[in-house]
Coordinates of C-alpha atoms in Angstrom, one line a residue:
X1 CA 28.4 82.9 5.4
X2 CA 29.6 84.5 9.1
X3 CA 30.8 87.9 10.1
X4 CA 34.0 88.4 10.9
X5 CA 32.9 88.6 15.2
X6 CA 30.6 85.4 14.1
X7 CA 33.6 83.5 13.0
X8 CA 34.5 80.5 15.8
X9 CA 37.3 77.7 16.3
X10 CA 35.9 74.8 16.1
X11 CA 37.8 72.5 18.3
X12 CA 37.7 68.7 16.5
X13 CA 40.2 67.9 13.5
X14 CA 42.7 69.8 15.1
X15 CA 41.3 73.8 14.7
X16 CA 38.6 74.4 12.3
X17 CA 38.0 78.3 11.6
X18 CA 34.5 77.7 10.8
X19 CA 33.5 80.4 8.0
X20 CA 30.1 79.6 7.4
X21 CA 27.0 78.4 8.9
X22 CA 23.8 76.7 7.8
X23 CA 21.0 79.5 8.4
X24 CA 19.9 76.4 11.1
X25 CA 23.2 75.4 11.9
X26 CA 22.6 72.0 11.2
X27 CA 26.2 72.5 8.9
X28 CA 29.3 74.7 9.0
X29 CA 32.5 74.9 6.7
X30 CA 35.1 76.1 7.9
X31 CA 39.3 76.0 7.3
X32 CA 41.5 74.0 9.3
X33 CA 44.3 75.8 11.9
X34 CA 46.9 73.8 10.5
X35 CA 45.9 74.6 6.4
X36 CA 45.8 78.9 7.7
X37 CA 49.4 79.8 6.6
X38 CA 48.7 78.1 2.9
X39 CA 47.4 80.3 -0.2
X40 CA 44.2 79.3 -1.1
X41 CA 43.5 76.7 1.6
X42 CA 40.8 73.4 1.3
X43 CA 37.7 73.6 3.5
X44 CA 35.6 70.9 5.7
X45 CA 31.7 70.3 6.0
X46 CA 30.8 69.3 9.3
X47 CA 28.4 66.8 8.2
X48 CA 26.0 64.5 10.0
X49 CA 29.0 65.1 13.1
X50 CA 31.8 64.4 11.1
X51 CA 34.3 67.0 9.2
X52 CA 34.0 65.4 6.1
X53 CA 35.9 67.4 2.2
X54 CA 34.2 69.9 0.5
X55 CA 36.0 72.1 -1.6
X56 CA 39.9 71.7 -2.2
X57 CA 40.4 75.9 -2.2
X58 CA 38.6 78.5 -0.3
X59 CA 38.3 80.7 -3.7
X60 CA 35.9 77.1 -4.7
X61 CA 34.1 77.5 -1.9
X62 CA 32.9 80.8 -2.1
X63 CA 31.8 80.9 -5.9
X64 CA 29.9 78.0 -4.6
X65 CA 28.3 80.0 -1.8
X66 CA 27.5 83.2 -4.3
X67 CA 26.1 80.0 -6.6
X68 CA 23.3 78.0 -3.7
X69 CA 22.8 81.6 -1.6
X70 CA 21.9 83.3 -4.6
X71 CA 19.2 79.6 -5.3
X72 CA 17.6 80.2 -1.4
X73 CA 17.6 84.1 -1.8
X74 CA 15.0 86.2 -3.8
X75 CA 11.8 84.6 -0.9
X76 CA 13.1 81.3 -2.2
X77 CA 11.3 81.2 -6.7
X78 CA 14.8 79.8 -7.2
X79 CA 14.9 76.7 -5.1
X80 CA 13.0 74.1 -5.2
X81 CA 14.1 70.6 -2.4
X82 CA 11.8 67.9 -4.6
X83 CA 13.9 65.6 -6.0
X84 CA 13.3 64.9 -10.2
X85 CA 11.1 62.2 -11.5
X86 CA 13.5 60.1 -13.0
X87 CA 11.9 61.0 -16.9
X88 CA 13.1 64.4 -16.2
X89 CA 16.4 63.6 -14.3
X90 CA 18.3 62.4 -18.4
X91 CA 16.9 65.5 -19.7
X92 CA 18.5 68.2 -17.2
X93 CA 21.9 67.7 -19.0
X94 CA 20.1 68.1 -22.1
X95 CA 18.6 72.0 -21.5
X96 CA 21.8 73.3 -19.1
X97 CA 25.5 73.5 -18.7
X98 CA 27.2 72.1 -15.7
X99 CA 29.4 74.5 -14.1
X100 CA 32.3 74.1 -14.6
X101 CA 33.0 73.2 -10.2
X102 CA 33.9 69.4 -9.0
X103 CA 31.4 67.2 -7.5
X104 CA 31.3 68.4 -4.2
X105 CA 29.6 66.4 -1.2
X106 CA 26.1 67.2 0.3
X107 CA 26.5 68.2 4.3
X108 CA 22.9 66.2 4.5
X109 CA 25.4 62.9 4.0
X110 CA 26.4 60.6 1.9
X111 CA 23.3 59.3 1.0
X112 CA 22.6 63.2 -1.0
X113 CA 26.0 63.3 -1.9
X114 CA 27.8 64.0 -4.6
X115 CA 26.3 67.8 -5.3
X116 CA 26.6 69.3 -8.9

């Protein structure tokens, strides 16, 4: 998440106030300037050169941010970017409960989406 003095407006889509950046700058998250008057506006993500819908509300995007950063923090011990082998993939629902967040796009591209 960007500090208030690090936030900036990206010129595309009529202007997007950027509040989050991937640590290497590969993705940006923001709210359209035109939507800032809404109580809980939708969030976009700049993924592979296009702004796409991310979450319907800033509040949901903030929850996702906390959950994602919790995985990446703690020296990466909770995170593994490898895909699960097919024999394990089917067992995930047996051992884990899905967090009640809507599916959303992975910033790396549509082939890695949706994220759950």
